[in-house]
CSV table of C-alpha atoms and ligand atoms in Angstrom, one decimal:
chain,number,residue,atom,x,y,z
A,1410,MET,CA,-28.4,-18.5,-2.1
A,1411,ARG,CA,-29.3,-20.8,0.5
A,1412,VAL,CA,-31.0,-19.2,3.6
A,1413,ILE,CA,-33.1,-19.8,6.6
A,1414,GLU,CA,-36.6,-18.5,6.5
A,1415,ILE,CA,-39.1,-18.0,9.5
A,1416,ARG,CA,-42.4,-19.6,8.2
A,1417,GLY,CA,-44.8,-18.6,10.8
A,1418,LYS,CA,-44.8,-17.7,14.6
A,1419,GLY,CA,-43.7,-20.9,16.8
A,1420,GLY,CA,-41.1,-23.2,18.0
A,1421,PRO,CA,-37.9,-24.0,16.1
A,1422,GLU,CA,-39.8,-26.1,13.7
A,1423,VAL,CA,-40.9,-22.9,11.6
A,1424,LEU,CA,-37.3,-22.3,10.6
A,1425,ALA,CA,-36.9,-23.8,7.1
A,1426,LEU,CA,-34.0,-23.9,4.6
A,1427,ALA,CA,-35.0,-22.1,1.3
A,1428,GLU,CA,-33.4,-20.5,-1.8
A,1429,ARG,CA,-33.7,-16.9,-2.3
A,1430,PRO,CA,-32.0,-14.5,-4.9
A,1431,MET,CA,-28.7,-13.2,-4.2
A,1432,PRO,CA,-29.0,-9.5,-2.8
A,1433,VAL,CA,-27.5,-6.5,-4.5
A,1434,CYS,CA,-25.5,-3.7,-2.9
A,1435,GLY,CA,-27.3,-0.5,-2.5
A,1436,GLU,CA,-25.7,2.8,-1.5
A,1437,GLY,CA,-23.2,2.3,1.4
A,1438,GLN,CA,-23.4,-1.3,1.4
A,1439,VAL,CA,-21.2,-4.3,1.3
A,1440,LEU,CA,-22.0,-7.8,0.3
A,1441,VAL,CA,-20.5,-10.3,2.5
A,1442,ARG,CA,-20.1,-14.0,1.7
A,1443,VAL,CA,-20.9,-15.4,5.2
A,1444,ALA,CA,-18.7,-18.2,6.5
A,1445,ALA,CA,-20.4,-18.0,9.9
A,1446,ALA,CA,-23.2,-16.3,11.6
A,1447,GLY,CA,-24.2,-15.6,15.3
A,1448,VAL,CA,-27.4,-17.2,17.0
A,1449,ASN,CA,-28.9,-14.6,19.5
A,1450,ARG,CA,-31.9,-14.4,21.8
A,1451,PRO,CA,-33.3,-11.6,19.7
A,1452,ASP,CA,-33.5,-14.4,16.7
A,1453,VAL,CA,-35.8,-16.4,18.9
A,1454,GLN,CA,-37.9,-13.5,19.8
A,1455,GLN,CA,-38.2,-12.7,16.0
A,1456,ARG,CA,-39.2,-16.5,15.3
A,1457,LYS,CA,-41.9,-16.0,18.1
A,1458,GLY,CA,-43.3,-12.9,16.5
A,1459,LEU,CA,-42.2,-10.7,19.3
A,1460,TYR,CA,-39.4,-8.8,17.5
A,1461,PRO,CA,-40.2,-8.0,13.8
A,1462,PRO,CA,-37.4,-6.6,11.7
A,1463,PRO,CA,-37.5,-2.8,11.5
A,1464,PRO,CA,-39.0,-1.5,8.1
A,1465,GLY,CA,-37.0,-2.0,4.9
A,1466,VAL,CA,-35.0,-4.8,6.8
A,1467,THR,CA,-34.9,-8.4,5.3
A,1468,ASP,CA,-37.1,-11.0,7.3
A,1469,ILE,CA,-34.1,-13.5,7.2
A,1470,PRO,CA,-33.0,-13.8,10.8
A,1471,GLY,CA,-29.5,-13.4,12.0
A,1472,LEU,CA,-27.7,-10.3,13.5
A,1473,ASP,CA,-24.2,-11.0,13.2
A,1474,VAL,CA,-22.0,-12.5,10.4
A,1475,ALA,CA,-18.1,-13.2,9.7
A,1476,GLY,CA,-17.1,-13.7,6.1
A,1477,VAL,CA,-15.3,-12.5,3.0
A,1478,VAL,CA,-16.5,-9.3,1.3
A,1479,GLU,CA,-17.9,-10.4,-2.2
A,1480,ALA,CA,-18.8,-6.8,-3.6
A,1481,VAL,CA,-19.3,-3.3,-2.2
A,1482,ALA,CA,-21.2,-0.5,-3.6
A,1483,PRO,CA,-19.3,2.2,-5.6
A,1484,ASP,CA,-19.3,4.7,-2.9
A,1485,VAL,CA,-17.6,2.4,-0.3
A,1486,THR,CA,-14.1,3.0,0.6
A,1487,TRP,CA,-13.6,0.2,3.3
A,1488,PRO,CA,-13.9,-2.7,3.3
A,1489,ARG,CA,-12.8,-3.9,-0.2
A,1490,PRO,CA,-13.6,-7.1,-1.9
A,1491,GLY,CA,-11.6,-10.0,-0.6
A,1492,ASP,CA,-11.4,-8.5,2.8
A,1493,ALA,CA,-12.1,-10.8,5.8
A,1494,VAL,CA,-14.8,-8.9,8.1
A,1495,CYS,CA,-17.2,-9.3,11.0
A,1496,ALA,CA,-20.3,-7.1,11.1
A,1497,LEU,CA,-23.4,-6.4,12.9
A,1498,VAL,CA,-26.6,-6.5,10.9
A,1499,ALA,CA,-30.1,-5.9,11.4
A,1500,GLY,CA,-31.2,-9.1,9.7
A,1501,GLY,CA,-30.1,-11.5,7.2
A,1502,GLY,CA,-27.1,-13.4,9.0
A,1503,TYR,CA,-28.8,-16.9,8.4
A,1504,ALA,CA,-27.8,-17.0,4.7
A,1505,GLU,CA,-24.9,-17.7,2.5
A,1506,PHE,CA,-24.7,-13.9,1.6
A,1507,CYS,CA,-25.6,-10.8,3.5
A,1508,LEU,CA,-25.9,-7.0,2.9
A,1509,VAL,CA,-24.0,-4.8,5.5
A,1510,PRO,CA,-24.0,-1.1,5.8
A,1511,ALA,CA,-20.1,-0.4,5.6
A,1512,PRO,CA,-19.7,1.5,9.0
A,1513,GLN,CA,-20.9,-1.8,10.8
A,1514,CYS,CA,-18.0,-3.7,9.2
A,1515,MET,CA,-14.9,-4.5,11.5
A,1516,PRO,CA,-11.8,-6.5,10.8
A,1517,ILE,CA,-11.5,-9.8,12.4
A,1518,PRO,CA,-9.4,-9.8,15.4
A,1519,ARG,CA,-5.9,-11.4,14.8
A,1520,GLY,CA,-5.9,-15.0,15.4
A,1521,PHE,CA,-9.8,-15.3,15.6
A,1522,SER,CA,-11.4,-17.9,13.1
A,1523,PHE,CA,-14.6,-16.8,11.2
A,1524,ALA,CA,-16.7,-18.8,13.8
A,1525,GLN,CA,-15.2,-17.0,16.6
A,1526,ALA,CA,-15.4,-13.6,14.9
A,1527,ALA,CA,-19.2,-14.3,14.2
A,1528,THR,CA,-19.9,-14.4,18.0
A,1529,LEU,CA,-18.6,-10.9,18.6
A,1530,PRO,CA,-20.8,-8.2,16.9
A,1531,GLU,CA,-24.2,-8.5,18.4
A,1532,VAL,CA,-23.2,-9.0,22.1
A,1533,PHE,CA,-20.3,-6.4,22.1
A,1534,PHE,CA,-22.2,-3.6,20.4
A,1535,THR,CA,-25.1,-4.3,22.7
A,1536,ALA,CA,-23.1,-4.4,25.8
A,1537,TRP,CA,-20.9,-1.3,24.7
A,1538,ASN,CA,-24.0,0.7,23.9
A,1539,ASN,CA,-25.8,-0.1,27.0
A,1540,VAL,CA,-23.2,-0.4,29.7
A,1541,PHE,CA,-20.7,2.3,28.6
A,1542,TRP,CA,-22.9,4.8,26.6
A,1543,LEU,CA,-26.4,4.7,28.2
A,1544,GLY,CA,-25.2,3.3,31.6
A,1545,ARG,CA,-22.2,5.6,31.6
A,1546,LEU,CA,-20.2,3.2,33.7
A,1547,ALA,CA,-17.3,5.1,35.3
A,1548,GLU,CA,-13.9,3.8,36.8
A,1549,GLY,CA,-14.3,1.8,39.7
A,1550,GLU,CA,-18.0,1.6,40.0
A,1551,THR,CA,-20.1,-1.5,40.6
A,1552,LEU,CA,-22.0,-3.1,37.8
A,1553,LEU,CA,-24.8,-5.9,38.1
A,1554,VAL,CA,-25.2,-8.1,35.1
A,1555,GLN,CA,-28.5,-10.2,35.1
A,1556,GLY,CA,-27.8,-13.6,33.2
A,1557,GLY,CA,-23.8,-13.4,33.6
A,1558,THR,CA,-23.4,-16.1,31.1
A,1559,SER,CA,-25.5,-14.7,28.2
A,1560,GLY,CA,-23.7,-13.7,25.2
A,1561,VAL,CA,-24.3,-9.9,26.1
A,1562,GLY,CA,-23.5,-10.7,29.7
A,1563,MET,CA,-20.0,-12.3,29.2
A,1564,ALA,CA,-19.0,-9.3,27.0
A,1565,ALA,CA,-20.4,-6.8,29.5
A,1566,MET,CA,-18.8,-8.5,32.6
A,1567,GLN,CA,-15.2,-8.7,31.0
A,1568,MET,CA,-15.3,-5.2,29.4
A,1569,ALA,CA,-16.4,-3.3,32.6
A,1570,ARG,CA,-13.6,-5.0,34.6
A,1571,GLU,CA,-11.0,-4.7,31.9
A,1572,LEU,CA,-11.6,-1.2,30.7
A,1573,ARG,CA,-13.2,0.5,33.9
A,1574,GLY,CA,-11.8,-1.6,36.7
A,1575,ALA,CA,-15.4,-2.2,38.0
A,1576,THR,CA,-16.6,-4.4,40.5
A,1577,VAL,CA,-18.9,-7.0,38.6
A,1578,ILE,CA,-21.8,-8.8,40.1
A,1579,ALA,CA,-23.6,-11.3,38.1
A,1580,THR,CA,-26.7,-13.3,38.5
A,1581,SER,CA,-27.0,-16.9,37.0
A,1582,SER,CA,-29.2,-20.0,37.6
A,1583,SER,CA,-27.0,-22.9,37.9
A,1584,ALA,CA,-23.6,-23.8,39.7
A,1585,ALA,CA,-21.9,-24.7,36.4
A,1586,LYS,CA,-23.1,-21.3,35.0
A,1587,ARG,CA,-22.1,-19.4,38.1
A,1588,ALA,CA,-18.5,-21.0,37.8
A,1589,VAL,CA,-18.4,-19.6,34.3
A,1590,CYS,CA,-19.3,-16.0,35.5
A,1591,LEU,CA,-16.4,-16.1,37.8
A,1592,GLU,CA,-14.2,-17.1,34.8
A,1593,TYR,CA,-15.3,-14.5,32.6
A,1594,GLY,CA,-15.2,-11.2,34.6
A,1595,ALA,CA,-17.6,-11.3,37.6
A,1596,HIS,CA,-16.2,-10.7,41.1
A,1597,HIS,CA,-19.1,-12.2,42.8
A,1598,VAL,CA,-22.2,-14.3,41.6
A,1599,VAL,CA,-25.7,-15.0,42.8
A,1600,ASP,CA,-28.3,-17.4,42.1
A,1601,TYR,CA,-31.3,-15.6,41.0
A,1602,ARG,CA,-33.6,-18.6,41.6
A,1603,GLU,CA,-33.0,-17.8,45.4
A,1604,ALA,CA,-35.8,-15.6,46.7
A,1605,ASP,CA,-33.3,-13.2,48.5
A,1606,TRP,CA,-31.1,-12.5,45.6
A,1607,PRO,CA,-31.5,-8.8,45.8
A,1608,ASP,CA,-30.4,-9.3,49.5
A,1609,GLN,CA,-27.2,-11.1,48.5
A,1610,VAL,CA,-26.5,-8.5,45.7
A,1611,ARG,CA,-27.1,-5.6,48.5
A,1612,ALA,CA,-24.5,-7.3,50.7
A,1613,LEU,CA,-22.1,-7.9,48.0
A,1614,ALA,CA,-22.4,-4.3,46.8
A,1615,GLY,CA,-21.8,-3.0,50.3
A,1616,GLY,CA,-22.0,0.7,51.0
A,1617,ALA,CA,-24.5,2.8,48.8
A,1618,GLY,CA,-25.4,0.0,46.2
A,1619,VAL,CA,-25.0,-0.9,42.5
A,1620,ASP,CA,-24.1,2.0,40.1
A,1621,VAL,CA,-25.2,0.3,36.9
A,1622,ILE,CA,-27.7,-2.5,36.3
A,1623,LEU,CA,-27.8,-4.4,32.9
A,1624,ASP,CA,-31.1,-6.3,32.8
A,1625,GLY,CA,-33.2,-8.2,30.3
A,1626,GLN,CA,-36.0,-9.2,32.7
A,1627,GLY,CA,-37.8,-6.3,33.6
A,1628,GLY,CA,-41.3,-6.8,35.2
A,1629,ASP,CA,-41.3,-7.4,39.0
A,1630,TYR,CA,-37.5,-7.1,38.8
A,1631,THR,CA,-37.6,-3.3,38.2
A,1632,PRO,CA,-38.7,-2.2,41.6
A,1633,LEU,CA,-36.1,-4.7,43.0
A,1634,GLU,CA,-33.4,-3.4,40.9
A,1635,MET,CA,-34.1,0.3,41.4
A,1636,ALA,CA,-33.9,-0.4,45.4
A,1637,LEU,CA,-30.7,-1.7,44.8
A,1638,LEU,CA,-29.2,1.1,42.9
A,1639,ALA,CA,-26.9,3.8,44.8
A,1640,PRO,CA,-27.7,7.3,44.4
A,1641,ASP,CA,-27.4,8.5,40.8
A,1642,GLY,CA,-27.6,4.8,39.7
A,1643,ARG,CA,-28.7,3.8,36.2
A,1644,LEU,CA,-31.0,0.9,35.5
A,1645,VAL,CA,-30.4,-0.3,31.8
A,1646,LEU,CA,-33.0,-2.3,30.2
A,1647,ILE,CA,-32.5,-4.5,27.0
A,1648,ALA,CA,-35.4,-6.7,26.9
A,1649,SER,CA,-38.4,-7.4,29.2
A,1650,HIS,CA,-38.6,-11.4,29.4
A,1651,ARG,CA,-40.5,-11.4,32.6
A,1652,ALA,CA,-43.0,-8.6,31.7
A,1653,PRO,CA,-43.1,-5.3,30.2
A,1654,MET,CA,-45.1,-3.6,33.0
A,1655,ALA,CA,-43.6,-2.7,36.4
A,1656,GLU,CA,-44.9,-1.1,39.5
A,1657,ILE,CA,-42.4,1.4,40.5
A,1658,SER,CA,-41.9,4.4,43.0
A,1659,THR,CA,-41.5,7.5,40.8
A,1660,ARG,CA,-40.3,9.1,44.1
A,1661,ASP,CA,-37.2,7.0,44.2
A,1662,ILE,CA,-36.3,8.4,40.8
A,1663,TYR,CA,-36.0,11.9,42.1
A,1664,ILE,CA,-35.1,11.5,45.6
A,1665,ARG,CA,-32.0,9.3,44.6
A,1666,ARG,CA,-31.5,10.8,41.0
A,1667,LEU,CA,-31.8,7.3,39.2
A,1668,THR,CA,-31.8,6.9,35.6
A,1669,LEU,CA,-33.9,4.5,34.0
A,1670,THR,CA,-33.1,4.0,30.3
A,1671,GLY,CA,-32.5,1.1,27.7
A,1672,SER,CA,-32.3,0.4,24.1
A,1673,THR,CA,-32.6,-2.0,21.3
A,1674,LEU,CA,-29.6,-1.5,18.7
A,1675,ARG,CA,-31.5,-2.9,15.7
A,1676,ALA,CA,-33.4,0.1,14.3
A,1677,ARG,CA,-30.4,2.7,15.1
A,1678,PRO,CA,-28.9,4.4,12.0
A,1679,ALA,CA,-25.7,2.9,10.6
A,1680,ALA,CA,-23.6,5.9,11.6
A,1681,TYR,CA,-24.6,5.5,15.2
A,1682,LYS,CA,-23.5,1.7,15.0
A,1683,GLY,CA,-20.5,2.8,13.1
A,1684,ARG,CA,-19.4,4.8,16.1
A,1685,ILE,CA,-19.6,1.8,18.2
A,1686,ALA,CA,-17.8,-0.3,15.6
A,1687,GLN,CA,-14.9,2.1,15.9
A,1688,GLU,CA,-14.6,2.3,19.7
A,1689,LEU,CA,-14.9,-1.6,19.7
A,1690,VAL,CA,-12.0,-1.9,17.3
A,1691,ALA,CA,-9.8,0.6,19.0
A,1692,GLN,CA,-10.5,-0.5,22.5
A,1693,VAL,CA,-11.7,-4.1,22.7
A,1694,TRP,CA,-10.0,-5.7,19.7
A,1695,PRO,CA,-6.6,-5.5,21.2
A,1696,LEU,CA,-7.8,-7.1,24.5
A,1697,LEU,CA,-9.5,-9.8,22.5
A,1698,GLU,CA,-6.2,-10.5,20.3
A,1699,ALA,CA,-4.3,-10.5,23.8
A,1700,GLY,CA,-6.5,-12.9,25.3
A,1701,ARG,CA,-7.5,-10.7,28.1
A,1702,ILE,CA,-11.3,-10.8,27.0
A,1703,ARG,CA,-12.6,-14.0,25.5
A,1704,THR,CA,-15.6,-15.3,23.6
A,1705,HIS,CA,-17.1,-18.6,24.7
A,1706,ILE,CA,-18.8,-21.0,22.1
A,1707,CYS,CA,-20.9,-23.6,23.5
A,1708,GLY,CA,-22.3,-25.1,20.2
A,1709,THR,CA,-21.7,-24.9,16.5
A,1710,HIS,CA,-24.4,-26.0,14.2
A,1711,ARG,CA,-24.6,-26.0,10.3
A,1712,LEU,CA,-26.9,-23.2,8.7
A,1713,GLU,CA,-29.5,-26.1,7.7
A,1714,ASP,CA,-29.5,-27.0,11.6
A,1715,ALA,CA,-30.5,-23.5,12.8
A,1716,ALA,CA,-33.5,-25.0,14.4
A,1717,ALA,CA,-31.4,-27.1,16.5
A,1718,ALA,CA,-29.3,-24.1,17.4
A,1719,GLN,CA,-32.5,-22.3,18.6
A,1720,ALA,CA,-33.9,-25.2,20.5
A,1721,VAL,CA,-30.7,-24.8,22.6
A,1722,LEU,CA,-31.6,-21.3,23.5
A,1723,ASP,CA,-35.3,-22.4,24.1
A,1724,ALA,CA,-34.0,-24.9,26.6
A,1725,ASN,CA,-31.9,-22.0,28.2
A,1726,ALA,CA,-29.0,-24.5,27.9
A,1727,GLN,CA,-26.6,-22.2,26.2
A,1728,ILE,CA,-23.4,-20.6,28.0
A,1729,GLY,CA,-22.2,-17.9,25.9
A,1730,LYS,CA,-22.4,-18.1,22.1
A,1731,LEU,CA,-24.0,-20.5,19.5
A,1732,VAL,CA,-22.7,-20.3,16.0
A,1733,LEU,CA,-24.1,-21.3,12.6
A,1734,THR,CA,-21.4,-22.5,10.2
A,1735,VAL,CA,-22.3,-21.4,6.6
A,1736,SER,CA,-19.4,-22.3,4.5
A,1737,ASP,CA,-16.3,-24.5,4.8
A,1738,LEU,CA,-14.2,-21.4,5.8
A,1739,ALA,CA,-16.1,-21.2,9.4
A,1740,GLU,CA,-13.4,-22.7,11.4
A,1741,THR,CA,-10.3,-21.1,9.6
A,1742,ILE,CA,-8.6,-18.2,10.5
A,1743,PRO,CA,-8.2,-15.5,7.8
B,2606,LIG,N1,-31.8,-4.5,23.5
B,2606,LIG,C1,-30.8,-5.1,22.6
B,2606,LIG,O1,-30.2,-4.3,21.7
B,2606,LIG,C2,-30.5,-6.6,22.9
B,2606,LIG,C3,-29.6,-7.1,21.9
B,2606,LIG,C4,-29.3,-8.5,22.2
B,2606,LIG,C5,-29.7,-9.1,23.1
B,2606,LIG,N2,-30.7,-8.6,24.2
B,2606,LIG,C6,-31.2,-9.0,25.2
B,2606,LIG,O2,-30.0,-9.4,26.0
B,2606,LIG,C7,-30.3,-10.5,26.8
B,2606,LIG,C8,-29.0,-11.4,26.6
B,2606,LIG,O3,-29.1,-11.7,25.0
B,2606,LIG,P1,-28.2,-13.1,24.5
B,2606,LIG,O4,-28.7,-13.3,23.2
B,2606,LIG,O5,-26.9,-12.9,25.0
B,2606,LIG,O6,-29.1,-14.1,25.6
B,2606,LIG,P2,-29.0,-15.6,26.1
B,2606,LIG,O7,-27.7,-16.0,25.8
B,2606,LIG,O8,-30.4,-16.1,25.6
B,2606,LIG,O9,-29.1,-15.3,27.8
B,2606,LIG,C9,-30.3,-15.1,28.5
B,2606,LIG,C10,-30.0,-14.8,29.8
B,2606,LIG,O10,-31.1,-14.5,30.6
B,2606,LIG,C11,-30.8,-15.0,32.0
B,2606,LIG,N3,-32.0,-15.2,32.7
B,2606,LIG,C12,-33.3,-15.8,32.4
B,2606,LIG,N4,-34.1,-15.8,33.4
B,2606,LIG,C13,-33.5,-14.8,34.4
B,2606,LIG,C14,-34.0,-14.4,35.7
B,2606,LIG,N5,-35.0,-14.6,36.1
B,2606,LIG,N6,-33.2,-13.6,36.1
B,2606,LIG,C15,-31.9,-13.2,35.6
B,2606,LIG,N7,-31.2,-13.5,34.7
B,2606,LIG,C16,-32.4,-14.6,33.9
B,2606,LIG,C17,-30.2,-16.4,31.5
B,2606,LIG,O11,-29.6,-16.8,33.0
B,2606,LIG,P3,-29.4,-18.4,33.0
B,2606,LIG,O12,-28.8,-18.9,31.7
B,2606,LIG,O13,-28.5,-18.5,34.3
B,2606,LIG,O14,-30.7,-18.8,33.3
B,2606,LIG,C18,-29.4,-16.1,30.6
B,2606,LIG,O15,-28.1,-15.7,31.0
B,2606,LIG,C19,-31.6,-11.1,26.4
B,2606,LIG,O16,-32.5,-10.5,27.3
B,2606,LIG,C20,-31.9,-10.4,25.1
B,2606,LIG,O17,-33.3,-10.4,24.8
B,2606,LIG,C21,-31.0,-7.2,23.9
């Protein structure tokens, strides 16, 4: 099968088309013939050598796929060969065939093409896990999303508004991106390049402050974000692009009962991811099918052009999602 390999650490030029043997299903696994694969920020981090695959996981990049089930292990009851699915994977998406633990497979929302479905798993799993499970966002609370037009941000903003009636504040870097935030769930949006962005967020949140913050920046943002949190507020970290180290007041944690938490999903067990899949299919898939939650594709590239897709992320020029088309089925609706 054709795959994309990462040949050394570096820029998009280290991505190369290669041939690898077809993978074979092990216990509990499904082999998917990939029609389209999502491109995510963690793929870029992997290419730079900053986010290696967990032990036992393929070195082929790619964290979400949509396609048709080619084969299943004898112990798998769903999905069945021939079913159209989308799925979260810990690696291997940039390929013509991909192994997936069965619990991480989901049906494709009605009316969605394979390419659209490939944009869903990584960002919706991440937003669900961090905003609803770890962040415990409750009805009517206030959510701050750093980077509202990221794939994860757009999923988080819309789910928080639709499913929790939350007040959503987003940050973003350009006027065009800020307009998109307002179309995809944000009530308010702030330019994070302005030095007083925390004051602007504080004024918008009003009253006690923000209940939950979803942040991929870390570093010097962390004390600023802690100061924005309401009593009992939760700061959920999903990356540390600014810096992994931060100087914070531990006193704030106990005086205002703050929670500092975070996660990466990649190394979590299939059963954990399967529980998220079930909740997404039950609660979010109907909203996608009704058009109340949307996915936004800003660019589509062929598998062999994966380097061009990642270059868009390197330039921070993406809004929402980038997709790799892997087969002729990509733009069709199953
Ligand atoms: N832990 C996990 O399980 C997990 C899984 C997937 C992704 N992630 C992380 O989640 C984030 C989103 O991933 P993605 O693939 O959806 O991302 P993406 O499309 O690459 O977006 C990155 C976002 O970061 C924002 N950003 C950059 N500098 C910023 C700053 N100084 N202040 C605030 N925002 C800033 C960008 O905003 P502008 O475009 O406006 O500059 C952009 O919205 C990334 O940090 C990624 O590493 C974590």
